[in-house]
Each structure stands twice: as structure tokens, then as C-alpha cells.
XYZ file of C-alpha atoms in Angstrom:
385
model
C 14.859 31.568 10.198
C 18.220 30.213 11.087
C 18.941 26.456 10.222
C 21.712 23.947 11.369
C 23.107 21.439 9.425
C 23.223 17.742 11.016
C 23.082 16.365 13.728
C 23.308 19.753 15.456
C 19.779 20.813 16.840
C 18.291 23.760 17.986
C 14.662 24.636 19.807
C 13.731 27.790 18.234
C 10.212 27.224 20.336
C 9.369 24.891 22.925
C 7.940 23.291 20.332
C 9.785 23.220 17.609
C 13.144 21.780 15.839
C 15.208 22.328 13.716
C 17.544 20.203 11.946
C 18.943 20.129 8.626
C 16.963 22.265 6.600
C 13.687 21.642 7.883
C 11.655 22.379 10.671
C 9.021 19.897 12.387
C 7.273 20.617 15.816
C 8.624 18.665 18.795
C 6.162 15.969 18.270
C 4.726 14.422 14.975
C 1.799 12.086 15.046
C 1.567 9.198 12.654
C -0.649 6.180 13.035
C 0.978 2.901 11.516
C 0.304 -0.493 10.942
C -0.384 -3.047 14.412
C 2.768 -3.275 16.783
C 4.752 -5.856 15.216
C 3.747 -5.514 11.775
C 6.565 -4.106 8.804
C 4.702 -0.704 8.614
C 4.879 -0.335 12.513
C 8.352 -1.315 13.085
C 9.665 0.902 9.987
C 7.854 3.675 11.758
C 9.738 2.572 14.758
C 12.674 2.638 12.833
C 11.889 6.360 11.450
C 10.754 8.166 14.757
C 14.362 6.868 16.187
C 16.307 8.547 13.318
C 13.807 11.694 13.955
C 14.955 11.715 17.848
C 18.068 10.809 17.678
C 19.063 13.531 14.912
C 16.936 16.579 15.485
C 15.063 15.289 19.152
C 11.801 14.962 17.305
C 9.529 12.497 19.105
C 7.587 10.523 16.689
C 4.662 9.436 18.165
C 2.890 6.056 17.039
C -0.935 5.370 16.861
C -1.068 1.445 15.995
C -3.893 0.810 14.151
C -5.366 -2.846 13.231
C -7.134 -1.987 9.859
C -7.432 0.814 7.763
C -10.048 2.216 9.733
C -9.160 2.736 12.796
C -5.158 3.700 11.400
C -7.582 6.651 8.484
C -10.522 7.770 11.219
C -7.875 9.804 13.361
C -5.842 11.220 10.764
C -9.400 12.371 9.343
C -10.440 13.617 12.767
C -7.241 15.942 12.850
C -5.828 14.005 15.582
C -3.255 12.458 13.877
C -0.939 14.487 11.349
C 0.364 11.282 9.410
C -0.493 7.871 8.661
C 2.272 5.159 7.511
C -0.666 3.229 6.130
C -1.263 1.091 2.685
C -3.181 0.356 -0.111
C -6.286 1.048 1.876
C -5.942 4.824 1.602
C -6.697 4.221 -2.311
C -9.582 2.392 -1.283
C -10.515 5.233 1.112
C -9.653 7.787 -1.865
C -12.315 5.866 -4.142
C -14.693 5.092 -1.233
C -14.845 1.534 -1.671
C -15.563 -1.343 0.685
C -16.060 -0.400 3.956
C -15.364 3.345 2.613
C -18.026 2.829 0.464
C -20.635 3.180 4.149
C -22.559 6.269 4.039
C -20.267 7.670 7.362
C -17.558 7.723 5.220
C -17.557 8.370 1.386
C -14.497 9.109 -0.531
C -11.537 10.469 1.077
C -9.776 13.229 0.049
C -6.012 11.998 0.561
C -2.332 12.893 -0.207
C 1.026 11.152 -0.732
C 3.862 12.265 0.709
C 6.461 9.753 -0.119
C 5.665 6.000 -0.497
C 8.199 2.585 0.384
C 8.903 0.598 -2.613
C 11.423 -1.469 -4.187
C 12.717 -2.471 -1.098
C 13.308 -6.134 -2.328
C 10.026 -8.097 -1.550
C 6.919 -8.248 -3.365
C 2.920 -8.618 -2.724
C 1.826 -11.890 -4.281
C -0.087 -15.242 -4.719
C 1.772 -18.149 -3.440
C 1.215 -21.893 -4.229
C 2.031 -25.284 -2.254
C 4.608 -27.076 -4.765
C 2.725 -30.150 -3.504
C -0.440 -27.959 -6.048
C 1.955 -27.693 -8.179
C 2.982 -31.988 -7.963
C -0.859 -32.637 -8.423
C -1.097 -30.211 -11.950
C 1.273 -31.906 -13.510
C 4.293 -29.318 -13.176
C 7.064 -30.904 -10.604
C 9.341 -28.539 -8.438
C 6.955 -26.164 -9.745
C 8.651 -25.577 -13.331
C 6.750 -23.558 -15.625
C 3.973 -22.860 -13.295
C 1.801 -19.850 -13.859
C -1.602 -18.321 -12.391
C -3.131 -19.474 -15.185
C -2.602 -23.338 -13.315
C -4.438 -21.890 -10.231
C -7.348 -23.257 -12.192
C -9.235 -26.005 -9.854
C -7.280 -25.726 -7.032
C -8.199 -24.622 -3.466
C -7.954 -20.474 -2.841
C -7.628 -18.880 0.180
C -11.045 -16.405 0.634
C -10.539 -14.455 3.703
C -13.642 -13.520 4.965
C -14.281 -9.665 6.192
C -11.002 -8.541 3.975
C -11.821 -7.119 0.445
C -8.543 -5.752 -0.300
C -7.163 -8.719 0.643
C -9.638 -10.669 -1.788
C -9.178 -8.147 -4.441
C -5.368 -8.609 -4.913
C -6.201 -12.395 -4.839
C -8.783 -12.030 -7.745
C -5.989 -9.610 -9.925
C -3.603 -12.548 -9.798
C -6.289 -14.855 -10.795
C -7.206 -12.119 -13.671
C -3.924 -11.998 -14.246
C -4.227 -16.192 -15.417
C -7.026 -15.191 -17.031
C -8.714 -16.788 -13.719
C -11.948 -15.869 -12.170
C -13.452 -16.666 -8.594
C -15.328 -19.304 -10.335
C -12.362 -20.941 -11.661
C -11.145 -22.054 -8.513
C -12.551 -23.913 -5.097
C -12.732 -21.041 -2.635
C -11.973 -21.812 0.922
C -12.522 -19.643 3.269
C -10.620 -18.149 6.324
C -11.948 -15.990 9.071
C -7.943 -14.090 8.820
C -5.187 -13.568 7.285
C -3.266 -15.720 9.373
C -5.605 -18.353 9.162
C -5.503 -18.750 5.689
C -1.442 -19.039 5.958
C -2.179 -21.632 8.616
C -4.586 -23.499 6.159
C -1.604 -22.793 3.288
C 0.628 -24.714 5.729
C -1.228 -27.501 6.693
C -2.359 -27.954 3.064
C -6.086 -27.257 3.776
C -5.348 -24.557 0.708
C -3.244 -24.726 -2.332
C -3.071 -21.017 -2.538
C -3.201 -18.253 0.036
C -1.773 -14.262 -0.449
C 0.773 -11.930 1.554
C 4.171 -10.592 1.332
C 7.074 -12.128 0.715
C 9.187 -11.743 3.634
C 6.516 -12.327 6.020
C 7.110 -14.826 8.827
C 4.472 -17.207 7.655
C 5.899 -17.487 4.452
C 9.452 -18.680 5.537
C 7.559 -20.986 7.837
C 5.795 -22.340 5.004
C 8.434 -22.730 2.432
C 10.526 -24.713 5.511
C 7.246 -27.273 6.058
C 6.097 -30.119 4.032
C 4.124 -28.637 1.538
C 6.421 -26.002 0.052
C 5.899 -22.940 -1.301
C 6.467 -21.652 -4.989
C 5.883 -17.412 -6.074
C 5.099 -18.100 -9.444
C 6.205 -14.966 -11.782
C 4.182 -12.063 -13.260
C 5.394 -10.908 -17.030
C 4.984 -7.003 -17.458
C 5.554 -7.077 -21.085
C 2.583 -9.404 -21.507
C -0.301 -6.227 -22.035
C -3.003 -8.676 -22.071
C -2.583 -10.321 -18.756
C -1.388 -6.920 -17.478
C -3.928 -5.202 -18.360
C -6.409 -7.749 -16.954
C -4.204 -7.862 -13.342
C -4.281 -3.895 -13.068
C -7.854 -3.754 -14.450
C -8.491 -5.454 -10.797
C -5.900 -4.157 -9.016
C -4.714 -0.564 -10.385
C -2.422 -0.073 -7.849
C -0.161 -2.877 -8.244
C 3.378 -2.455 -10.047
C 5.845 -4.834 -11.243
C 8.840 -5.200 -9.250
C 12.026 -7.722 -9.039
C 11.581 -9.613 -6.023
C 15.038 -10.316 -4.349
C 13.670 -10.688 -0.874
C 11.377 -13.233 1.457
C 11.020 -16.893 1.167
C 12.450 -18.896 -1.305
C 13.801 -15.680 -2.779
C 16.626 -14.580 -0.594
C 19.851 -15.107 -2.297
C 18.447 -15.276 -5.691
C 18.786 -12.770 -8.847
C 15.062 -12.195 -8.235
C 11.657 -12.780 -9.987
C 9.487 -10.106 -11.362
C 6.738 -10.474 -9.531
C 4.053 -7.738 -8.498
C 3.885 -5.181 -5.405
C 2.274 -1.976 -4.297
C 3.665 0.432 -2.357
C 3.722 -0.283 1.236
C 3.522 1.189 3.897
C 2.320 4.690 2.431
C 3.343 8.530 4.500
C 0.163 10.157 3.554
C -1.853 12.749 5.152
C -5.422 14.161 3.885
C -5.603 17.340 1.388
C -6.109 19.926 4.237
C -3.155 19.490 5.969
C -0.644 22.109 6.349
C 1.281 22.067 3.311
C 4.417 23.749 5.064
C 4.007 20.978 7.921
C 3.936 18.353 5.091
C 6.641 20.095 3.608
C 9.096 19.498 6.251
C 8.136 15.737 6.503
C 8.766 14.755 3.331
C 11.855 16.742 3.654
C 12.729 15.144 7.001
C 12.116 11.376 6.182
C 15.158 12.079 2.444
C 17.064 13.933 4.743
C 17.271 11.092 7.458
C 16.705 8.176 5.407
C 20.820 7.193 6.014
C 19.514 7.234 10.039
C 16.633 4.765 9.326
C 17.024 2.166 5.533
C 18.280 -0.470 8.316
C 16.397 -0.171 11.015
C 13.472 -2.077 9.907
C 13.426 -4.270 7.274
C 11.754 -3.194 4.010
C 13.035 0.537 4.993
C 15.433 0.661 2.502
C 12.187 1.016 -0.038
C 11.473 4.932 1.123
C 14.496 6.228 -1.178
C 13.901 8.858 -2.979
C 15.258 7.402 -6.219
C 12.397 4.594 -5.426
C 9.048 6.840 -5.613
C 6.748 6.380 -7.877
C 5.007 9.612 -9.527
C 2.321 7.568 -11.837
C 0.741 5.468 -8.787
C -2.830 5.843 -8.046
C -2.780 8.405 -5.383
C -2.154 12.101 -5.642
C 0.869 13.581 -3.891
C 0.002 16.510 -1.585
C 1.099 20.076 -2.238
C 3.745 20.195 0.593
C 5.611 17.262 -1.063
C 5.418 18.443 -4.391
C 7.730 21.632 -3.318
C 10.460 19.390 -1.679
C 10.385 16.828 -4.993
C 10.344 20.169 -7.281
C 13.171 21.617 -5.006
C 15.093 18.049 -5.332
C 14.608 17.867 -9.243
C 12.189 14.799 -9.021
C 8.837 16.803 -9.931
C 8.058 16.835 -13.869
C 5.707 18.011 -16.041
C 4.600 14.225 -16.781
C 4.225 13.886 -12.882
C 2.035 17.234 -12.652
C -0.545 16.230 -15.174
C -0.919 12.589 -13.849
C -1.295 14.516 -10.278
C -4.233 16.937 -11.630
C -5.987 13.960 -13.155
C -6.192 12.201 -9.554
C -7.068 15.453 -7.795
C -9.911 15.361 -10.319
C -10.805 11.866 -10.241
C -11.217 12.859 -6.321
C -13.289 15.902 -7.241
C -15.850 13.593 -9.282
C -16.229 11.438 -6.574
C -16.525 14.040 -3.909
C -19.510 15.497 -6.081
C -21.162 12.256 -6.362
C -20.820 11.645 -3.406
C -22.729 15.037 -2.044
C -25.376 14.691 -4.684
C -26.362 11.200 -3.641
C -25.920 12.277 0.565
C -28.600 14.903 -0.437
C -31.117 12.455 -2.233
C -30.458 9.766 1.019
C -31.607 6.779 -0.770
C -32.671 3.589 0.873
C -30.286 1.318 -0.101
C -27.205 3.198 0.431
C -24.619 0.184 -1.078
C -26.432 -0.067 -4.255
C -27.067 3.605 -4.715
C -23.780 4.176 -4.247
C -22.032 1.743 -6.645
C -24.170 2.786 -9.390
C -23.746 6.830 -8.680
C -19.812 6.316 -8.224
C -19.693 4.019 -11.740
C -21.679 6.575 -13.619
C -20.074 9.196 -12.773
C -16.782 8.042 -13.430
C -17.729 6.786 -16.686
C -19.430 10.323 -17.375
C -15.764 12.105 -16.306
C -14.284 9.413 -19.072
C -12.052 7.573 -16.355
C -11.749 4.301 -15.203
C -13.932 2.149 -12.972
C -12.283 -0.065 -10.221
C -14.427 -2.157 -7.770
């Protein structure tokens, strides 16, 4: 095989190229977040870098949930998906991946964006914060969420979850709080705005959140603390796949030191178990060796470094990228054995799974919950959800 360093290119096939020191076919498939969203235009932002260096086209399935971005990646339509925290809820088939045509999902990481500078989180009018007693918002915590109006948004249970962690988090539960709810995501940002809620949940550098820190109500990001193990422990005893970061970017945080505050990787390059590993390989190998082409083409790209990955997160990393990070010095024994104990948490709930699909019980939901909770606590591992 004869390789060619960048940005020459060479078609060994019709329908392949080479650049660098890997090789990808002509065209990739990845679906991606809707058109417009972060995770689409970062994928944008990647197939550019892809054509541009090594005349790869990079072609992008939009997906609106994590449905319809997972069902043709699983069909074997699709070789990629820049997706998000939904493929862990896929992995533990929860929520809608919980419904007896799906079940738990045998998925891989290739490489994941974070650190890029914003940060997942709970934000709060400072006119809440006025009416609790703590002006300008000083020395507000979750723990003062307590009484005031929540944003519930109906049909979204990931969304609710990571709402419920930062409760957890203030030692909060649902029925702490006057739930509200919102038939979307960007209705319960309109109802932030407006001051219908006192407390609604997205990213930091979103668009509705600079609108809303620019109207009358305000907005405040009030901090996590990751050496406090009790709160911590109840936040990630929610939320698992959350991970303290230092917030430097989005409303009201742009131009500041920062504010540890919690994220999760987003988007995600992940791919299911089966896929070629020599395929997935190459990826992971093309998105380092590009990553100069693309960190400022979107915002938030910056976050797929390879100094930013995270090897302890809550999904296991697929054969094909383990190589490359071996090859690049980034693979360690500590990685490996957190790796083979996801790859088995997977295998437990694959098996329940198939044991309770042959007994095809009535109520599949309940069933369900109760086979997937007893065998994880037979396997000795944790139970999310």
C-alpha cells in the first residue's frame, strides 16, 4: 500500500483515498444532529476538511432525534453517526430504547468532542434568584431551585433526566419544585424568557441562551463543585455520563476565567460493534489527522482534540479506534479494563434482553425495567434509569 503525506491525494480505486496515512472510501456516511444544530454544522465543518484534503465526500444524514440519527446506522446504511448522549441511552436500552423493536444497542466510540469551552447545564432567571433572597444571583446554588418553576419538557427523557441530576445534585427532587411543562425544547427557553419558568436546561452557547441573558429576566449558570462527593455522587447517580468541565464559553460566560460547571460529551463519532474495524480505523485516524482543517469551522470543534478524549466515559470505544489511540500512545492499561467492563455491561444487557424477547411478556415496559435492574444488580454493576 503506498501512502502520501498531506494534502497530496491519490485514488488507488475509484473508490478509495488516500491521504496521510489513512485510507477511507470516496464517500463516508455519517448521520448528525438537525441542519442547523452544533453537531450538524461541526459535521459540516469535518466533511469540508475531509474534501478539501484527501477529496473524501462526507455525506450527511440529518437526523431530528436519536432515533431516526441510530435506526440507519443500525440498518447498515449509515457508517457513522455524530450523535450524543442518546447512544448511551441506546447502549442501556432506555426510554424509547427501552420498546421491544429496539432493546439495547450494541455501540462504539470512536472519538468524542469535549472541552471545547461550553458546558450542559441548568440555568436560572436572576429575577428567581431576586425572589430567593440571593441578588445578582450571589451564592446561588441548585440546592435554591427549591420551589421555583422547572422547565418539564414533555416527550424528552434525556432532556428531563439531566434536569433531575442537577436537581439531585441540590439534593432536589421532582417534587421539590413546581414543574411546568413544555411541549419542546425551545418552548421551554421561550417560557425561560418570558418568565413563565424560573429554570429551563441546554447548552451554553446556544442561541436562546444569549437571547435570554440579553432580555429582562436574566440568566445566571449557577456552579457545580466536583470535589463535593456527596452531591457528585448524587448528580452522576442520575446522570452517569456527565463530567465536570470549566465553562469559558456561551452566555454570560464569554470573556470570563470560567465556572466549573457540568457537560457530556457532545456530539459523539460512534458507530455500532460490527463495523469494520479497519474502516473505523481510518476514521478515527482521519478526523486527528485533519483536526488543524476543521477546530474552526464550527464552533465547539475545537473539543474533538485528541488531548480532550475521555477514556473513563460511559461508552466503550470500538476496536478500530483502540489501534489508532494505542498507535498514538493514548491507550492504557487503566483505559482497557474500564473498556472490557462496558463491553460486558453490554453483554448483560444483550442477554437479558434475549431471555425476556423469548418469554414475550405482556407488559413489555414493566418486564423490561425489572429484567434489565436485576440483572445488572446480579452482574454487581450499577443501575441508571
Amino acid at each position: 500500500m503506498r501512502y502520501f503525506t498531506l494534502p497530496a491525494v491519490a485514488c488507488l480505486v475509484a473508490s478509495t483515498a488516500v491521504a496521510a496515512d489513512f485510507e477511507l472510501p470516496k464517500t463516508v456516511t455519517m448521520s448528525a444532529y438537525a441542519t442547523g444544530s452544533s453537531g450538524y454544522n461541526q459535521a459540516v465543518a469535518i466533511g469540508a476538511a475531509m474534501q478539501e484534503a484527501a477529496g473524501i465526500n462526507l455525506r450527511i444524514l440529518p437526523g431530528k432525534n436519536d432515533l431516526s440519527r441510530l435506526e440507519p446506522v443500525r440498518q447498515g446504511k449509515v457508517q457513522f453517526s455524530a450523535n450524543g448522549v442518546g447512544s448511551y441511552m441506546a447502549q442501556e436500552g432506555v426510554f424509547e430504547f427501552g420498546e421491544k423493536n429496539w432493546g439495547p444497542q450494541r455501540v462504539r466510540l470512536l472519538l468524542n468532542n469535549v472541552g471545547s469551552g461550553s458546558a450542559l447545564s441548568t440555568a436560572v432567571t436572576m429575577s428567581a434568584c431576586e425572589r430567593v433572597g440571593k441578588p445578582k444571583c450571589e451564592g446561588f446554588t441548585f440546592a435554591d431551585l427549591k420551589g421555583l418553576k422547572i422547565a418539564f419538557i414533555k416527550g424528552a427523557p434525556a432532556l428531563n433526566t439531566n434536569m433531575e441530576a442537577y436537581l439531585a445534585y441540590g439534593g432536589l427532587t421532582w417534587d421539590d419544585v413546581e414543574v411546568v411543562e413544555f411541549g419542546g425544547y425551545g418552548d421551554s427557553w421561550k417560557g425561560f424568557i418570558d418568565g413563565s419558568v424560573d429554570s429551563a436546561y441546554g447548552i451554553t452557547t446556544s442561541g436562546n441562551a444569549y437571547e435570554a441573558a440579553s432580555g429582562p429576566n436574566g440568566l445566571f449558570w449557577p456552579a457545580i463543585d466536583a470535589n463535593d462527593k456527596e452531591a457528585m455522587d448524587r448528580f452522576l447517580g442520575v446522570a452517569p455520563y456527565f463530567v465536570p468541565t470549566n465553562a469559558t464559553l456561551g452566555a454570560n460566560l464569554d470573556g470570563t476565567e470560567g465556572k466549573e460547571m457540568g457537560t457530556y460529551p457532545y456530539p459523539i463519532l460512534m458507530a455500532y460493534d460490527t463495523q469494520d474495524a479497519d474502516l473505523v480505523y481510518n476514521m478515527t485516524k482521519a478526523m486527528v489527522a485533519l483536526y488543524d482543517n476543521y477546530k474552526e469551522g464550527a464552533p465547539g470543534a475545537n473539543g474533538w482534540a485528541l488531548d480532550n478524549q475521555v477514556y473513563d466515559w460511559v461508552i466503550p470505544y470500538h476496536e478500530g479506534a483502540i489501534r489508532y489511540l494505542e498507535e498514538a500512545g493514548k491507550w492504557s492499561e487503566e483505559a482497557k479494563a474500564h473498556n472490557d467492563m462496558l463491553i460486558e455491561r453490554q453483554d448483560v444487557l444483550t442477554k437479558a434482553w434475549e431471555e425476556l424477547t423469548a418469554e414475550d411478556p405482556a407488559e413489555w415496559e414493566s418486564a423490561w425495567s425489572e429484567k434489565r435492574k436485576a440483572a445488572l444488580e446480579a452482574a454487581g454493576m450499577a443501575v441508571s434509569f
